[in-house]
XYZ file of C-alpha atoms in Angstrom:
509
model
C -23.611 -76.581 22.458
C -22.237 -73.215 23.483
C -23.270 -71.845 26.884
C -25.680 -68.940 26.727
C -24.350 -65.412 27.101
C -25.131 -64.071 30.601
C -28.113 -61.758 31.033
C -27.259 -58.823 33.290
C -30.614 -58.781 35.088
C -30.024 -62.317 36.349
C -27.106 -61.032 38.436
C -28.568 -57.736 39.614
C -26.250 -55.823 37.274
C -27.485 -52.647 35.604
C -26.784 -51.942 31.910
C -26.393 -48.246 32.820
C -24.842 -48.362 36.310
C -22.965 -51.641 36.003
C -21.932 -53.087 39.360
C -23.212 -50.043 41.229
C -26.713 -50.661 42.604
C -29.514 -49.739 40.224
C -31.380 -48.316 43.225
C -29.308 -45.602 44.892
C -27.859 -46.502 48.315
C -30.083 -45.514 51.223
C -28.984 -42.558 53.304
C -30.682 -44.050 56.386
C -32.391 -47.291 57.412
C -36.140 -46.606 57.506
C -36.865 -48.746 60.592
C -36.218 -46.713 63.797
C -35.178 -49.994 65.436
C -31.747 -49.407 63.850
C -31.371 -45.809 65.055
C -28.533 -46.842 67.382
C -26.429 -48.017 64.444
C -27.249 -44.863 62.522
C -26.370 -42.648 65.488
C -22.969 -44.288 65.979
C -22.004 -44.000 62.315
C -23.287 -40.408 62.142
C -20.809 -39.610 64.940
C -18.123 -42.089 63.917
C -15.331 -39.546 63.439
C -15.878 -37.966 66.858
C -16.116 -41.328 68.596
C -12.862 -42.490 66.989
C -11.010 -39.261 67.804
C -12.161 -39.289 71.431
C -11.355 -43.027 71.805
C -14.954 -43.654 72.901
C -16.155 -45.853 70.041
C -15.237 -49.143 71.692
C -17.031 -48.294 74.927
C -20.169 -47.190 73.095
C -20.229 -50.325 70.919
C -19.630 -52.601 73.920
C -22.803 -51.206 75.551
C -24.956 -51.708 72.447
C -27.667 -54.387 72.412
C -27.380 -57.120 69.798
C -29.921 -56.032 67.174
C -31.767 -58.533 65.019
C -31.748 -58.401 61.229
C -35.463 -59.177 61.079
C -36.308 -55.557 60.289
C -34.261 -55.537 57.062
C -36.478 -56.089 54.046
C -35.284 -54.814 50.677
C -31.806 -55.347 49.224
C -30.997 -51.672 49.680
C -31.621 -52.017 53.420
C -29.372 -55.055 53.708
C -26.629 -53.192 51.843
C -26.998 -50.130 54.067
C -26.807 -52.282 57.222
C -23.708 -54.043 55.896
C -22.022 -50.732 55.155
C -22.843 -49.341 58.629
C -21.548 -52.401 60.458
C -18.361 -52.602 58.371
C -17.466 -49.013 59.209
C -18.248 -49.670 62.870
C -16.176 -52.867 62.823
C -13.059 -51.318 61.285
C -13.390 -48.244 63.486
C -13.571 -50.559 66.498
C -10.577 -52.669 65.443
C -8.260 -49.877 64.274
C -9.559 -46.873 66.220
C -7.392 -47.205 69.348
C -3.712 -46.871 70.150
C -3.447 -50.582 69.360
C -5.803 -52.768 67.334
C -8.464 -54.933 68.936
C -8.344 -58.615 68.012
C -11.930 -59.157 69.184
C -15.070 -57.835 67.542
C -17.914 -57.732 70.114
C -21.278 -59.395 69.575
C -23.240 -56.135 68.967
C -21.286 -55.809 65.716
C -20.236 -59.352 64.847
C -23.570 -61.168 65.290
C -25.627 -59.031 62.878
C -22.630 -58.507 60.566
C -22.144 -62.245 60.107
C -25.842 -62.702 59.274
C -25.933 -59.776 56.864
C -22.702 -60.843 55.157
C -24.108 -64.322 54.606
C -27.309 -62.870 53.144
C -25.387 -60.621 50.730
C -22.773 -63.299 49.972
C -19.832 -61.119 51.011
C -17.233 -61.541 53.779
C -17.873 -59.764 57.121
C -15.206 -57.134 56.472
C -15.025 -53.685 54.859
C -14.881 -54.712 51.209
C -14.753 -52.530 48.113
C -18.545 -52.901 47.978
C -18.949 -51.506 51.504
C -16.728 -48.431 51.124
C -17.344 -47.614 47.442
C -20.193 -49.378 45.632
C -22.769 -48.927 48.417
C -21.450 -45.716 49.977
C -22.333 -42.790 47.722
C -25.106 -40.406 46.793
C -25.589 -37.923 43.939
C -25.816 -34.261 44.907
C -28.287 -33.561 42.101
C -30.641 -36.281 40.919
C -30.822 -34.940 37.373
C -27.053 -35.229 36.843
C -25.010 -38.328 36.050
C -23.155 -40.258 38.738
C -20.028 -40.620 36.594
C -19.428 -36.921 37.285
C -17.132 -36.546 40.306
C -18.538 -33.095 41.052
C -21.983 -34.665 41.537
C -20.980 -37.272 44.124
C -20.710 -37.410 47.903
C -19.974 -40.237 50.315
C -22.458 -41.409 52.931
C -19.870 -42.424 55.543
C -16.150 -42.028 56.195
C -13.793 -42.877 59.059
C -12.123 -39.473 59.181
C -14.704 -36.987 57.924
C -12.089 -35.639 55.514
C -12.539 -34.541 51.928
C -9.493 -36.682 51.108
C -11.198 -39.906 52.210
C -14.422 -39.057 50.375
C -12.493 -38.250 47.204
C -10.543 -41.505 47.407
C -13.772 -43.527 47.421
C -15.633 -41.356 44.914
C -12.973 -41.609 42.206
C -13.673 -45.351 42.180
C -17.449 -44.768 42.174
C -17.185 -42.427 39.174
C -14.978 -44.946 37.354
C -17.513 -47.719 37.991
C -20.280 -45.520 36.597
C -18.245 -44.361 33.598
C -17.222 -47.923 32.761
C -20.677 -49.464 33.207
C -21.772 -49.222 29.536
C -18.740 -51.319 28.590
C -20.374 -54.380 30.163
C -23.335 -54.788 27.730
C -21.100 -53.534 24.913
C -18.627 -56.389 25.344
C -21.370 -58.973 25.759
C -22.584 -57.755 22.359
C -19.055 -58.248 21.019
C -18.982 -61.827 22.316
C -22.291 -62.532 20.579
C -21.019 -60.924 17.369
C -17.862 -63.068 17.434
C -20.079 -66.159 17.575
C -21.786 -64.930 14.383
C -18.439 -64.085 12.744
C -19.484 -60.440 12.544
C -16.042 -58.845 12.505
C -17.414 -55.361 11.813
C -19.467 -55.312 15.027
C -16.622 -56.806 17.064
C -14.226 -54.141 15.754
C -16.684 -51.356 16.552
C -17.206 -52.650 20.108
C -13.463 -52.919 20.694
C -12.861 -49.369 19.466
C -15.512 -48.047 21.848
C -14.019 -50.111 24.675
C -10.594 -48.523 24.116
C -12.096 -45.015 24.184
C -13.980 -45.727 27.422
C -10.906 -47.128 29.163
C -9.012 -43.992 28.190
C -11.788 -42.010 29.927
C -11.262 -44.146 33.036
C -7.545 -43.312 33.023
C -8.401 -39.608 33.010
C -10.711 -40.113 36.000
C -8.065 -42.060 37.904
C -5.561 -39.274 37.318
C -7.897 -36.901 39.195
C -7.077 -38.687 42.444
C -4.370 -36.062 43.022
C -6.841 -33.178 43.017
C -8.368 -33.669 46.462
C -6.622 -36.570 48.200
C -3.381 -35.709 49.962
C -0.840 -38.572 50.098
C 0.163 -37.866 53.711
C -3.452 -37.864 54.926
C -4.230 -40.995 52.955
C -1.246 -42.939 54.250
C -1.445 -41.960 57.920
C -5.152 -41.287 58.492
C -7.243 -43.217 55.967
C -5.347 -46.322 54.850
C -4.997 -47.854 58.354
C -8.788 -48.151 58.660
C -9.038 -50.029 55.355
C -6.705 -52.813 56.508
C -8.098 -56.268 57.061
C -6.884 -58.935 59.464
C -4.882 -61.091 57.027
C -1.062 -60.833 57.034
C -1.285 -58.051 59.619
C 1.037 -59.449 62.313
C 3.320 -56.404 62.265
C 0.296 -54.108 62.506
C -0.752 -55.795 65.763
C -3.019 -58.648 64.610
C -0.778 -61.724 64.464
C -3.674 -64.206 64.454
C -6.489 -62.151 62.982
C -9.750 -61.149 64.676
C -12.261 -63.097 66.766
C -15.883 -62.429 65.814
C -17.818 -62.996 69.031
C -21.081 -64.810 68.364
C -21.963 -65.967 71.877
C -21.083 -69.601 71.172
C -17.920 -69.564 73.273
C -16.172 -71.530 70.510
C -15.064 -68.609 68.377
C -11.798 -68.894 66.493
C -9.625 -66.268 64.876
C -10.641 -65.216 61.380
C -8.444 -63.573 58.768
C -9.813 -61.441 55.962
C -8.166 -59.187 53.409
C -9.048 -55.524 53.659
C -10.718 -53.347 51.048
C -8.911 -53.404 47.711
C -9.663 -52.147 44.219
C -8.812 -55.680 43.054
C -12.306 -56.429 44.389
C -13.786 -54.304 41.599
C -15.763 -56.639 39.351
C -15.497 -54.118 36.514
C -11.746 -54.417 36.060
C -11.798 -58.186 36.356
C -14.498 -58.141 33.674
C -12.141 -56.217 31.385
C -9.435 -58.847 31.790
C -11.865 -61.706 31.213
C -13.467 -60.396 28.017
C -10.086 -59.525 26.511
C -8.628 -62.905 27.430
C -5.889 -61.486 29.676
C -4.485 -64.183 31.948
C -2.963 -63.352 35.321
C -0.530 -65.772 36.913
C 0.353 -66.014 40.604
C 2.727 -63.193 41.481
C 6.286 -64.137 40.572
C 5.338 -66.931 38.174
C 6.850 -66.498 34.728
C 5.032 -66.998 31.462
C 5.388 -70.544 30.149
C 7.754 -71.013 27.211
C 6.475 -72.366 23.903
C 7.935 -75.770 24.770
C 6.162 -75.862 28.108
C 2.912 -74.807 26.445
C 3.236 -77.619 23.918
C 3.893 -80.112 26.695
C 0.685 -79.032 28.429
C -1.472 -79.633 25.359
C -4.232 -82.110 26.139
C -3.857 -81.672 29.889
C -5.976 -79.619 32.269
C -4.506 -76.202 32.986
C -2.794 -75.811 36.348
C -4.886 -74.324 39.170
C -4.815 -70.543 39.151
C -4.541 -69.466 42.781
C -3.501 -65.848 42.413
C -4.450 -62.683 44.252
C -6.906 -61.541 41.578
C -8.881 -64.782 41.624
C -8.862 -64.753 45.433
C -10.415 -61.282 45.413
C -13.574 -62.672 43.804
C -14.456 -64.074 47.210
C -14.731 -60.468 48.401
C -17.241 -59.437 45.728
C -21.019 -59.676 46.122
C -21.939 -63.254 45.244
C -23.972 -62.483 42.092
C -21.146 -60.337 40.715
C -18.593 -63.098 41.249
C -20.895 -65.632 39.556
C -21.336 -63.265 36.633
C -17.574 -63.110 36.119
C -17.369 -66.906 36.188
C -20.154 -67.200 33.606
C -18.564 -64.563 31.362
C -15.293 -66.468 31.556
C -17.104 -69.519 30.182
C -18.228 -67.646 27.051
C -15.325 -65.192 26.504
C -14.134 -65.672 22.938
C -12.695 -62.359 21.726
C -9.021 -63.193 22.097
C -9.381 -66.446 20.168
C -11.539 -64.776 17.525
C -8.987 -62.001 16.955
C -6.102 -64.483 16.814
C -7.951 -66.577 14.219
C -8.647 -63.447 12.166
C -5.322 -61.686 12.661
C -5.222 -60.855 8.947
C -8.138 -58.489 9.522
C -6.034 -55.418 10.286
C -8.798 -53.134 11.675
C -9.904 -55.924 14.038
C -6.356 -56.659 15.255
C -5.545 -52.977 15.755
C -8.778 -52.409 17.679
C -8.032 -55.350 19.978
C -4.466 -54.212 20.586
C -5.730 -50.687 21.296
C -7.872 -52.106 24.111
C -4.845 -53.832 25.613
C -2.762 -50.692 25.267
C -5.360 -48.477 26.950
C -5.799 -50.949 29.819
C -2.032 -51.231 30.261
C -1.774 -47.445 30.304
C -4.412 -47.297 33.042
C -2.398 -49.756 35.108
C 0.711 -47.641 34.574
C -1.144 -44.670 36.016
C -2.244 -46.751 38.954
C 1.344 -47.716 39.716
C 2.248 -44.029 39.642
C -0.502 -43.264 42.176
C 0.584 -46.190 44.320
C 4.088 -44.797 44.410
C 3.052 -41.311 45.400
C 0.479 -42.357 48.010
C 2.307 -45.287 49.595
C 5.981 -45.423 48.699
C 6.937 -41.853 49.482
C 5.080 -41.729 52.852
C 6.419 -45.163 53.846
C 9.984 -44.022 53.217
C 9.342 -40.910 55.296
C 8.057 -43.094 58.142
C 11.187 -45.224 58.071
C 13.372 -42.112 57.943
C 11.689 -40.739 61.076
C 11.556 -44.048 62.943
C 14.694 -43.277 64.939
C 13.544 -39.818 65.927
C 13.048 -39.295 69.692
C 9.654 -37.666 69.038
C 8.208 -41.029 68.064
C 8.194 -42.492 71.551
C 4.386 -42.660 71.849
C 3.079 -44.446 68.818
C -0.125 -45.972 67.632
C 0.076 -49.427 66.099
C -1.604 -49.860 62.736
C -0.850 -50.368 59.057
C 0.857 -46.963 58.729
C 2.978 -47.132 61.881
C 3.933 -50.800 61.706
C 6.896 -49.934 59.519
C 8.504 -48.232 62.521
C 8.200 -51.182 64.825
C 10.845 -53.346 63.276
C 13.073 -53.468 60.280
C 11.891 -53.810 57.636
C 8.371 -53.359 59.108
C 4.724 -53.858 58.276
C 5.112 -52.707 54.742
C 7.291 -55.710 54.021
C 7.146 -59.459 54.144
C 8.564 -60.522 57.484
C 9.422 -64.000 56.303
C 11.710 -63.740 53.287
C 12.486 -61.634 50.220
C 10.245 -61.729 47.185
C 11.980 -63.645 44.418
C 9.770 -61.976 41.817
C 11.043 -58.617 42.925
C 14.740 -59.242 42.534
C 15.142 -60.607 46.041
C 13.870 -57.393 47.613
C 11.152 -57.365 50.219
C 7.868 -55.909 49.121
C 5.383 -53.397 50.506
C 1.954 -54.657 51.508
C -1.387 -53.074 50.796
C -4.712 -53.085 52.610
C -5.506 -56.405 50.932
C -2.624 -57.952 52.871
C -0.502 -58.960 49.890
C 2.834 -57.829 48.435
C 1.649 -55.395 45.850
C 4.410 -53.820 43.801
C 5.312 -57.134 42.193
C 1.610 -57.845 41.729
C 0.938 -54.468 40.113
C 3.893 -54.595 37.734
C 3.221 -58.187 36.733
C -0.481 -57.466 36.153
C 0.497 -54.532 33.946
C 2.951 -56.604 31.925
C 0.476 -59.477 31.544
C -2.052 -57.039 30.081
C 0.046 -56.685 26.931
C 0.837 -60.362 26.426
C -2.157 -61.239 24.155
C -1.276 -58.480 21.645
C -1.665 -59.581 18.021
C 0.330 -57.023 16.035
C 4.111 -57.324 16.237
C 4.568 -53.572 16.633
C 2.139 -53.603 19.561
C 4.061 -56.388 21.241
C 7.295 -54.436 20.898
C 5.655 -51.231 22.091
C 4.147 -52.770 25.248
C 7.203 -54.854 26.147
C 9.677 -52.011 25.801
C 11.985 -51.175 28.693
C 13.291 -47.616 29.088
C 16.941 -46.883 28.719
C 18.732 -45.336 31.657
C 20.660 -42.132 31.112
C 24.408 -42.510 30.672
C 24.333 -46.241 29.996
C 24.959 -45.935 26.302
C 28.458 -44.484 26.548
C 31.890 -45.727 27.588
C 31.187 -45.068 31.281
C 29.017 -48.198 31.212
C 32.120 -50.362 31.328
C 34.369 -52.356 29.056
C 33.064 -53.369 25.625
C 32.462 -56.939 26.681
C 30.446 -55.656 29.630
C 28.092 -53.702 27.420
C 29.823 -50.487 26.393
C 28.164 -49.012 23.358
C 25.170 -51.297 23.801
C 21.772 -50.495 25.202
C 21.677 -51.519 28.840
C 18.186 -52.262 30.102
C 17.359 -50.202 33.161
C 15.942 -51.714 36.312
C 14.355 -48.394 37.196
C 11.485 -46.690 35.391
C 11.827 -42.933 35.611
C 8.465 -41.291 36.183
C 8.263 -37.647 37.177
C 5.312 -36.534 39.286
C 5.280 -32.878 40.342
C 3.189 -31.833 43.308
C 3.120 -32.185 47.077
C 5.565 -35.073 47.013
C 7.950 -33.299 44.662
C 9.729 -35.455 42.103
C 10.221 -39.149 42.683
C 11.473 -42.294 41.038
C 9.448 -45.468 40.656
C 11.815 -48.353 41.265
C 11.605 -51.998 42.175
C 11.334 -51.758 45.941
C 8.074 -49.872 46.120
C 4.568 -50.924 47.057
C 0.880 -50.428 46.428
C -2.369 -48.852 47.596
C -5.332 -50.934 46.549
C -4.966 -52.859 43.329
C -6.589 -52.841 39.980
């Protein structure tokens, strides 16, 4: 008997707002008992700039969570404490590896209640951190959104979060749409499945247009040096000053160091939902696709465990959202249905269009990653020997100056999946350029039509490599030589740049 198709209401997911809360995030906790938390976050930017946040937090009483009643209040409290926690850890000249009891005790309780880790997740900084400017306008309109809290008070930081909020809202109707497609595939209703897939492709194209608007109001220099350090977690952050992680003081005297990934767009349930319903499989970074012979050998055996970065990020989603993804995975049938009906040309083309649009969105994300992380990180390394850099803060942005190759890279050994080059890290604490490129390439692997497979697996040809300067005939003269570098031109504040294999990522889709 087939498992039942998940019902959105069972997971607290809205058919109109998706993974955003159906009830708008509170702008303030109603119980005056929590006024001290509200006052600190209302003045967070000033307290961080004046280096007074840690002293103020240290003098706070440990507040109970007994006054939190509705889900919206628990979410608001979680958001407040996460901003306080990351401001406390990263708001000094060097990071603090201890989180005091006034933050850690209630944060641990609230995180357990909401089934999220006690760290600034995507839910804390995006999903539960927005408000509409006008109640009669849609929240997928960027011009109608504002953040509730930021670390820096800058428009750039607000815009960075709100682009993701608008994308979540714009993509929300895809969720019930694709559940309808799954049900239609069970009934062998190819017409409905095709219609749903066509609408999916159009919606994902809308999301790409929203993502491209990141450049409008978020400056790469401000993001890299002022915003990104506060989003870092405590996992793989040795070069940023947290070699063991962070101790969450709970008064027991037996606290141990904890390590958590920082906020990452890989924690968006929406984009993992897209991969699941389309049957896109992501392997651990660097692992190659199995050959046909290896696949045949595996027939009849359980699939190998899939411990990759994307699956790990589910632990950073609200519990009901993560369970929803697991239950959708149990009923996802569209890839198999399309493969069995590959002779149905409209169905196959619609499915491949979805893959193409999602791959295109990931291409745009890599371009943003390059402009917002790669270019500033190279500038940091170029200035690292300058005499003006004698007094330095230690965080995710400045760690690249402390040693060669620096925080942006693996300290242990080169990344084999990246041609032996070391790889930039993101706020999630992982090597991201290899992850991003592999995730993009894996998006096209289930394509049904041969022309689609060729289109999505194409590699650009480098200029000048098709003539005799490429070498002797036996070395490839006159033949197409596959380029290792993808040329992407991005005009703007960063000028023109090249996206090559030794670059890194922001937060991942």
